[in-house]
Short mmCIF file of C-alpha atoms in Angstrom, two decimals:
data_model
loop_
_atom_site.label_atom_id
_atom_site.label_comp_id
_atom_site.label_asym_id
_atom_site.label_seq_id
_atom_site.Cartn_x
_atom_site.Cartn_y
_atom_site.Cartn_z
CA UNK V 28 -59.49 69.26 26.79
CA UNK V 29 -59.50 68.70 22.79
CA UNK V 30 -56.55 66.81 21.12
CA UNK V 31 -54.41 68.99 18.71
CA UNK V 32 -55.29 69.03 15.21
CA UNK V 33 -52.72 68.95 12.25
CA UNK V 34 -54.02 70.15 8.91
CA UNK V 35 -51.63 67.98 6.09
CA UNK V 36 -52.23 70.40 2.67
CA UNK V 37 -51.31 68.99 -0.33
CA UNK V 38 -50.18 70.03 -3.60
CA UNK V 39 -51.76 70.23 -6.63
CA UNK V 40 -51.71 74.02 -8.13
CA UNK V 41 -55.10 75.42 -8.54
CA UNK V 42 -57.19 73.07 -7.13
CA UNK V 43 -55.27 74.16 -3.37
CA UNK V 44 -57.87 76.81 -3.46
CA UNK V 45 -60.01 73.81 -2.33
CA UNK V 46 -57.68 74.25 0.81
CA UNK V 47 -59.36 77.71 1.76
CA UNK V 48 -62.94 75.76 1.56
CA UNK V 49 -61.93 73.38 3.91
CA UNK V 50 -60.25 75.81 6.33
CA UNK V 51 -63.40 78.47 6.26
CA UNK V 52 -65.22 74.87 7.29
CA UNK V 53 -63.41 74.28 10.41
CA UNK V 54 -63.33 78.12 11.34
CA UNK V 55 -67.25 78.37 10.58
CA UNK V 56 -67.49 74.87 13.62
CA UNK V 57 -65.23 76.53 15.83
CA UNK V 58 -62.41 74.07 15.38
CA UNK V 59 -58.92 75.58 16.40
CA UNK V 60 -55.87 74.56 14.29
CA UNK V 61 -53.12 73.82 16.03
CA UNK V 62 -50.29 72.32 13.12
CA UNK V 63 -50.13 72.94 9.65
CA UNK V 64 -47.75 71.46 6.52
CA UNK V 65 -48.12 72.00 3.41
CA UNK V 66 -46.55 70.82 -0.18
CA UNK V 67 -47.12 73.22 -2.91
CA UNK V 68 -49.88 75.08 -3.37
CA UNK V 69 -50.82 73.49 0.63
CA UNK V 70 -47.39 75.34 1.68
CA UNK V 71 -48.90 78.61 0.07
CA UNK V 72 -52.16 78.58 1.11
CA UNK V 73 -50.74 76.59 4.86
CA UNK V 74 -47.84 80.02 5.46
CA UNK V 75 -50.62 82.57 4.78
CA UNK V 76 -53.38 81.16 6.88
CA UNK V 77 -50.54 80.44 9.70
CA UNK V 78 -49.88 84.08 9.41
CA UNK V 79 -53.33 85.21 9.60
CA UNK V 80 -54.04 86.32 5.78
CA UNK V 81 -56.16 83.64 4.42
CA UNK V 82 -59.49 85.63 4.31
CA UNK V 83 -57.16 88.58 2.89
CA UNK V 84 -55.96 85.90 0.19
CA UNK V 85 -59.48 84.63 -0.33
CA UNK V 86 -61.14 87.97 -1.37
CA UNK V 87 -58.39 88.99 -3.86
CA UNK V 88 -58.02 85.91 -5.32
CA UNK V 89 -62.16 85.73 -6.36
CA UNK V 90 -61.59 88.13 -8.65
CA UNK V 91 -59.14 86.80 -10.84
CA UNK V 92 -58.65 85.84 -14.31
CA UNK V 93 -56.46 83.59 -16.24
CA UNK V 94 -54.56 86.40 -18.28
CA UNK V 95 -54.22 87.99 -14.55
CA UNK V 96 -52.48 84.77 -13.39
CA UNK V 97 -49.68 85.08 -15.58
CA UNK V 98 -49.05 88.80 -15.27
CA UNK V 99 -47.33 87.50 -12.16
CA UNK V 100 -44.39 85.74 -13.66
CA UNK V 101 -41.72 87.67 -15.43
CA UNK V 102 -40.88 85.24 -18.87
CA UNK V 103 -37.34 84.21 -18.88
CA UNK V 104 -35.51 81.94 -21.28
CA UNK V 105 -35.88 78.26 -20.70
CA UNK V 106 -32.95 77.23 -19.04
CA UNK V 107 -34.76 76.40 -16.25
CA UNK V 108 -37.87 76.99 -16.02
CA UNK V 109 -40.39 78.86 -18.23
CA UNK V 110 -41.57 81.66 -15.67
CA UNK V 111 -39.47 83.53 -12.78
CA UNK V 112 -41.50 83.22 -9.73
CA UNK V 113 -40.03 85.82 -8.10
CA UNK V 114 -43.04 88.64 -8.40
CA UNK V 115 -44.74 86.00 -5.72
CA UNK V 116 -43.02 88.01 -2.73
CA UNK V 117 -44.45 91.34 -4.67
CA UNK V 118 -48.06 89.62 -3.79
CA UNK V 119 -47.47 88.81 0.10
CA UNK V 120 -47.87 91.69 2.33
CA UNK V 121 -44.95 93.24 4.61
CA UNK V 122 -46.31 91.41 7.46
CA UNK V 123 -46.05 87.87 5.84
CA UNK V 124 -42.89 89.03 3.85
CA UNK V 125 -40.70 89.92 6.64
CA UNK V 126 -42.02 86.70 8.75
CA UNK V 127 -40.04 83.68 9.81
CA UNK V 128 -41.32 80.50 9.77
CA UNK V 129 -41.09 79.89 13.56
CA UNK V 130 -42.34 83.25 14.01
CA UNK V 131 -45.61 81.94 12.74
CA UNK V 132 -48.46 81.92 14.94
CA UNK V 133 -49.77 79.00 14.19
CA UNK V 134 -46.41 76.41 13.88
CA UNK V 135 -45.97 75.82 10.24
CA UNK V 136 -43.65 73.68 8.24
CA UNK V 137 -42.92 73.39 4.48
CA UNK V 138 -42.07 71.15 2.54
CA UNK V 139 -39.77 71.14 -0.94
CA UNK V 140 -37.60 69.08 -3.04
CA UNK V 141 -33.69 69.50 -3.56
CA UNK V 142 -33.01 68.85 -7.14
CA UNK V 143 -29.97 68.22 -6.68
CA UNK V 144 -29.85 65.76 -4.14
CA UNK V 145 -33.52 64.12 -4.91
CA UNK V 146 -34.33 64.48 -1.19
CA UNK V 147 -37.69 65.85 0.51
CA UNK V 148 -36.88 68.95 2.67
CA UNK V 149 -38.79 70.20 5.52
CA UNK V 150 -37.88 73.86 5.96
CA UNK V 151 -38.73 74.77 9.58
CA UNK V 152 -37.63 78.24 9.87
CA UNK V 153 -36.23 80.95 8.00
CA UNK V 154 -38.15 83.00 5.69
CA UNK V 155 -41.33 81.86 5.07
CA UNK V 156 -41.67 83.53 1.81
CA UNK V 157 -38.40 81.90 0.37
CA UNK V 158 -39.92 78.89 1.92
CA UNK V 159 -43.20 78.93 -0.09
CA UNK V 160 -41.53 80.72 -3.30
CA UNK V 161 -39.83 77.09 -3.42
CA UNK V 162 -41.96 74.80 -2.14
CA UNK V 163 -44.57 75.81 -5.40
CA UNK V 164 -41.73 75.85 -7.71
CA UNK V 165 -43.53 73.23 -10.52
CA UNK V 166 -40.31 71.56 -12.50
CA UNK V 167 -40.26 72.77 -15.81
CA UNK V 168 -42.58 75.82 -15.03
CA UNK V 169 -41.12 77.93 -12.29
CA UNK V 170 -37.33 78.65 -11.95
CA UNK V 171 -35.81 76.70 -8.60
CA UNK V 172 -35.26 78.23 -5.43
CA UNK V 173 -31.17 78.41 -4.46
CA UNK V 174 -31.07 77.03 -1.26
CA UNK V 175 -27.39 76.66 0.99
CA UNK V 176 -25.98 75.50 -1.66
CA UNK V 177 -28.41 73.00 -3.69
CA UNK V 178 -31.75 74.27 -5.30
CA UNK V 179 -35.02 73.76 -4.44
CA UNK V 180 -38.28 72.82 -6.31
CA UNK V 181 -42.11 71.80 -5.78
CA UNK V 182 -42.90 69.40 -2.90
CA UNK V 183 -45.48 68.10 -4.19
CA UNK V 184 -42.38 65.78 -6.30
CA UNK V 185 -41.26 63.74 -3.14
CA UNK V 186 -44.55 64.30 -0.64
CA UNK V 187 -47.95 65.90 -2.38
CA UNK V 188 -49.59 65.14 1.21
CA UNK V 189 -47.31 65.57 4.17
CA UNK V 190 -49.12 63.98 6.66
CA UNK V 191 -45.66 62.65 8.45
CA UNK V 192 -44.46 65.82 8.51
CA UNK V 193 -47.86 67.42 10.53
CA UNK V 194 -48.01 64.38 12.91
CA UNK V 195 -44.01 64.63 13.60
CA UNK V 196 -45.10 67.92 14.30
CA UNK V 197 -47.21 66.91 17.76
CA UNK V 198 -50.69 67.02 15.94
CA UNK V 199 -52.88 64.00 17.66
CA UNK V 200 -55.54 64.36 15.37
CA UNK V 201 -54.55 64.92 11.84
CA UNK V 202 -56.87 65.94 8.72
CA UNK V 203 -55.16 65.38 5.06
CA UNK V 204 -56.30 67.49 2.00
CA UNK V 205 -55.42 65.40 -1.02
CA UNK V 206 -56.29 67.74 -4.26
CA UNK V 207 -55.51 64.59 -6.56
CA UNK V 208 -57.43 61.97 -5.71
CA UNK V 209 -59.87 60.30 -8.00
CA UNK V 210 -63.53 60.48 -5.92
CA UNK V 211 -66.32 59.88 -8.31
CA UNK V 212 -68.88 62.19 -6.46
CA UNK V 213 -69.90 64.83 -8.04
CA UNK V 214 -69.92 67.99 -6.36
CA UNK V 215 -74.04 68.09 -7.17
CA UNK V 216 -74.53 65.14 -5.37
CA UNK V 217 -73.40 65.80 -1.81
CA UNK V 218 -76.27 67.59 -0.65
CA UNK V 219 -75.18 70.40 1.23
CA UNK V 220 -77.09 73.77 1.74
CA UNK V 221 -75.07 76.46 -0.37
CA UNK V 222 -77.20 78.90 1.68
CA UNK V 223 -75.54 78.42 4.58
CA UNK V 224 -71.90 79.23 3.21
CA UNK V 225 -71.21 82.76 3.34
CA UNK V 226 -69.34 84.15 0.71
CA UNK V 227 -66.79 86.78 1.47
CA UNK V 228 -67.46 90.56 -0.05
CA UNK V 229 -64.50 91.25 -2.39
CA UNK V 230 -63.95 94.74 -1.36
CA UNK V 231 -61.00 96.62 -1.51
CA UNK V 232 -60.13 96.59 2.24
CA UNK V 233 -57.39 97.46 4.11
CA UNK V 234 -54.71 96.12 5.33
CA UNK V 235 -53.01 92.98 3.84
CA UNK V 236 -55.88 92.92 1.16
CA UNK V 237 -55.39 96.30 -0.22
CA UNK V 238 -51.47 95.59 -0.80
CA UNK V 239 -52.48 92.31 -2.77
CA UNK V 240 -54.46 94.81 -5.08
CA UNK V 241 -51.89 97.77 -4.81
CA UNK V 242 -49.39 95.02 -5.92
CA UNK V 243 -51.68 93.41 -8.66
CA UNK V 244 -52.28 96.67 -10.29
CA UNK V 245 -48.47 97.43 -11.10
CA UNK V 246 -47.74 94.06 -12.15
CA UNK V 247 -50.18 93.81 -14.70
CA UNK V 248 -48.93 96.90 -16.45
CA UNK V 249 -46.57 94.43 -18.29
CA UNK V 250 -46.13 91.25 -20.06
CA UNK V 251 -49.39 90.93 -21.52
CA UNK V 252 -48.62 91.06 -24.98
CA UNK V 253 -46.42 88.30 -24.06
CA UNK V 254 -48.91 85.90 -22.79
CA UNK V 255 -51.54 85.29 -25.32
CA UNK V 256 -49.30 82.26 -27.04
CA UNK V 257 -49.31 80.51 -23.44
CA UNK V 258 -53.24 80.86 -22.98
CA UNK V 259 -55.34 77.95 -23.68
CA UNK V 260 -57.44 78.57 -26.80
CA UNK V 261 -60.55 76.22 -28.12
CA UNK V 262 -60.34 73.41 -29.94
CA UNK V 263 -56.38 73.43 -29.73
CA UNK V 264 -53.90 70.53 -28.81
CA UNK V 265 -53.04 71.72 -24.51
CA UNK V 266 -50.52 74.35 -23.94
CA UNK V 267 -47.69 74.04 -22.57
CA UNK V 268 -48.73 74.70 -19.14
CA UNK V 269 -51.83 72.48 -19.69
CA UNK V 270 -49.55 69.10 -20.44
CA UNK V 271 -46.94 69.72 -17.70
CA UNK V 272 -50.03 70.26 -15.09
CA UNK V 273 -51.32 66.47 -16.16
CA UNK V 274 -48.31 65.09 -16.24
CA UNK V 275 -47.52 65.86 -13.10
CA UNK V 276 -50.96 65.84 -11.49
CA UNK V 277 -50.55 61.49 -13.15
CA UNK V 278 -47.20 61.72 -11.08
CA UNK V 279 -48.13 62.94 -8.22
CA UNK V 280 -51.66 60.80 -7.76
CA UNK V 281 -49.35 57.39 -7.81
CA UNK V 282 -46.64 58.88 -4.83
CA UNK V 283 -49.63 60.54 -3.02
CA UNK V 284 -51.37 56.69 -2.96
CA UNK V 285 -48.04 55.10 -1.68
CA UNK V 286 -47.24 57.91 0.79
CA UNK V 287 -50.76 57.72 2.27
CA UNK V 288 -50.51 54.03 2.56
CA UNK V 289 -47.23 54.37 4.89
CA UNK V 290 -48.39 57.18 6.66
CA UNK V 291 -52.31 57.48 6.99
CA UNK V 292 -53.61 60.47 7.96
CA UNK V 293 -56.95 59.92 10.74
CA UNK V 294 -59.48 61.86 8.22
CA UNK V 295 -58.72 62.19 4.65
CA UNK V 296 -60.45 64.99 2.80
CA UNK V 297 -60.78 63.98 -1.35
CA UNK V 298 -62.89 66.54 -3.02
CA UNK V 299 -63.65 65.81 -6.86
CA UNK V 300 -61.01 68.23 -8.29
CA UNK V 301 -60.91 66.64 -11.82
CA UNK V 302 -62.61 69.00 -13.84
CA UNK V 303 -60.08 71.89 -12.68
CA UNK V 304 -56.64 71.99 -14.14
CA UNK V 305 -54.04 72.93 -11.81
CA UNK V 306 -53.14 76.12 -14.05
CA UNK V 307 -57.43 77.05 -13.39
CA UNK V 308 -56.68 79.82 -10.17
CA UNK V 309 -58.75 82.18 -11.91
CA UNK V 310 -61.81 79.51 -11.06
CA UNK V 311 -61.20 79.98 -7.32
CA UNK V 312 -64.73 80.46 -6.62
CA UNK V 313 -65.93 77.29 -7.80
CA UNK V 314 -63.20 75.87 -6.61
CA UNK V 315 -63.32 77.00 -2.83
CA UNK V 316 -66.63 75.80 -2.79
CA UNK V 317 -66.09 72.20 -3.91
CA UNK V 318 -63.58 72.56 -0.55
CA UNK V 319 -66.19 74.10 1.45
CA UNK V 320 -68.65 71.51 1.19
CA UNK V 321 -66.80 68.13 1.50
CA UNK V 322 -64.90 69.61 4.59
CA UNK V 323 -68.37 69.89 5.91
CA UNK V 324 -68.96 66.47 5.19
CA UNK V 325 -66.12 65.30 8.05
CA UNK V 326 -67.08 67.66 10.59
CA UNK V 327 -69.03 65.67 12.54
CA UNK V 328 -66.27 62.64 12.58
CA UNK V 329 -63.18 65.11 13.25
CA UNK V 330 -65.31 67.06 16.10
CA UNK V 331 -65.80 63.28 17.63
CA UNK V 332 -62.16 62.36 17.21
CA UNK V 333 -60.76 65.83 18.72
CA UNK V 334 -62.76 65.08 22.08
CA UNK V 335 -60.81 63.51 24.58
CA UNK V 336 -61.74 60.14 25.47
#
């Protein structure tokens, strides 16, 4: 009998789409999942895969633009954060909307910060959209989640790579996404066969798919006369969006080295993200694929560890 596996997603906005490349790896080998946490962008992409979406997610998500991204957020006045995050739940079907965390069918945790309190929290049940909604709050971008009584924020702040969290979990076999690590291979020079990755059709489907696009549609009525002085233009100093994403992808590489030291997970997955800012979603093709082929790179090592000795 194979040992449990734990997937550890991290955080690091755009660049999670790297998570969907790794996860399409293990499907493609056959390798079950049996734990998941996620920080971030890892709790998003970790809650819809747990609830059976992430191929739904995938094929809406190729077609995306950066002017689409915002169209998302409602603009608010900077007390708190620049954008209101709350037109996320308008993107996640019924099904994943009205699901609790321990309802989940594959067990799922997520993790967040309390601003208040400057504590990690691991949210284990409840709603798992409220869970998400705060676990990708980024500070100074996204409004914080109110949360019994404190409010939450990004994970990614206190643990980019919860690899504790997935092994606490039962996982004896745990794989780590880290979207901020600093591998100098190029994606060019791994050598895999694009041929044999299959790229998904992005059709306009049924089901939890055609809601994403139902959804999409009637957001982007609005706000985008609002947007063009937050777009990155050429040969301008960054936006503001631009300098809080490296700030706090510089912030989150030191705790994610320290964290990984204490706690390391048995295969680490690094795939050269550096070229992508973590505001780039509308890149998710190039991006997924980066994640598609170093997972394949650590298939034959995690398919050796899962055996039973």
């Amino acid at each position: 009998m194979a040992k449990t596996l734990g997937l550890a997603l991290g955080s690091g906005g755009a660049r999670g789409w790297a998570h969907i490349g790794v996860i399409r790896t293990l499907e493609q080998a056959g390798i079950k999942v049996d734990f998941i946490s996620g920080s971030s962008i890892g709790a998003l992409v970790g809650a819809i895969h747990a609830a059976g979406a992430l191929h739904e997610l995938e094929a809406f998500i190729r077609d995306l633009q950066w002017q689409d991204i915002l169209s998302f957020f409602d603009m608010v006045f900077p007390r708190s954060g620049l954008l209101d995050g709350n037109k996320i739940y308008a993107l996640l079907s019924d099904h994943i909307r009205s699901m609790a965390i321990e309802a989940a069918p594959i067990p799922f945790r997520c993790v967040a910060t309390d601003l208040l309190r400057g504590e990690e929290v691991c949210l284990t049940s409840g709603s798992m959209v409220d869970a998400v909604r705060a676990s990708i709050s980024i500070p100074g971008v996204f409004t914080p989640v109110p949360w019994n009584g404190t409010h939450l924020a990004d994970g990614g702040i206190v643990n980019p790579v919860p690899v504790d969290v997935v092994r606490a979990m039962g996982a004896e076999v745990v794989l780590a996404v880290n979207l901020n690590g600093r591998s100098p291979v190029a994606v060019a020079e791994i050598g895999v066969d694009e041929s044999v990755i299959p790229v998904l059709p992005a059709t306009e489907g049924t089901g939890v798919i055609a809601q994403f696009r139902g959804q999409y549609k009637a957001l982007t009525e609005t706000l985008q006369s609002k947007l063009e002085q937050w777009l990155p233009q050429a040969d301008q100093a960054p936006t503001i969006f631009e300098t809080i994403g490296i700030t706090l992808n510089l912030m989150e590489q030191q705790i994610t080295q320290s964290r990984l030291a204490d706690c390391p997970p048995d295969l680490l997955v690094e795939p050269p993200l550096q070229e992508f800012g973590i505001f780039d979603f509308h890149r998710a093709a190039e991006i997924i694929r980066v994640g598609e082929r170093h997972g394949r790179l650590i298939l034959p090592e995690l398919q050796s560890r899962l055996m039973d000795e």
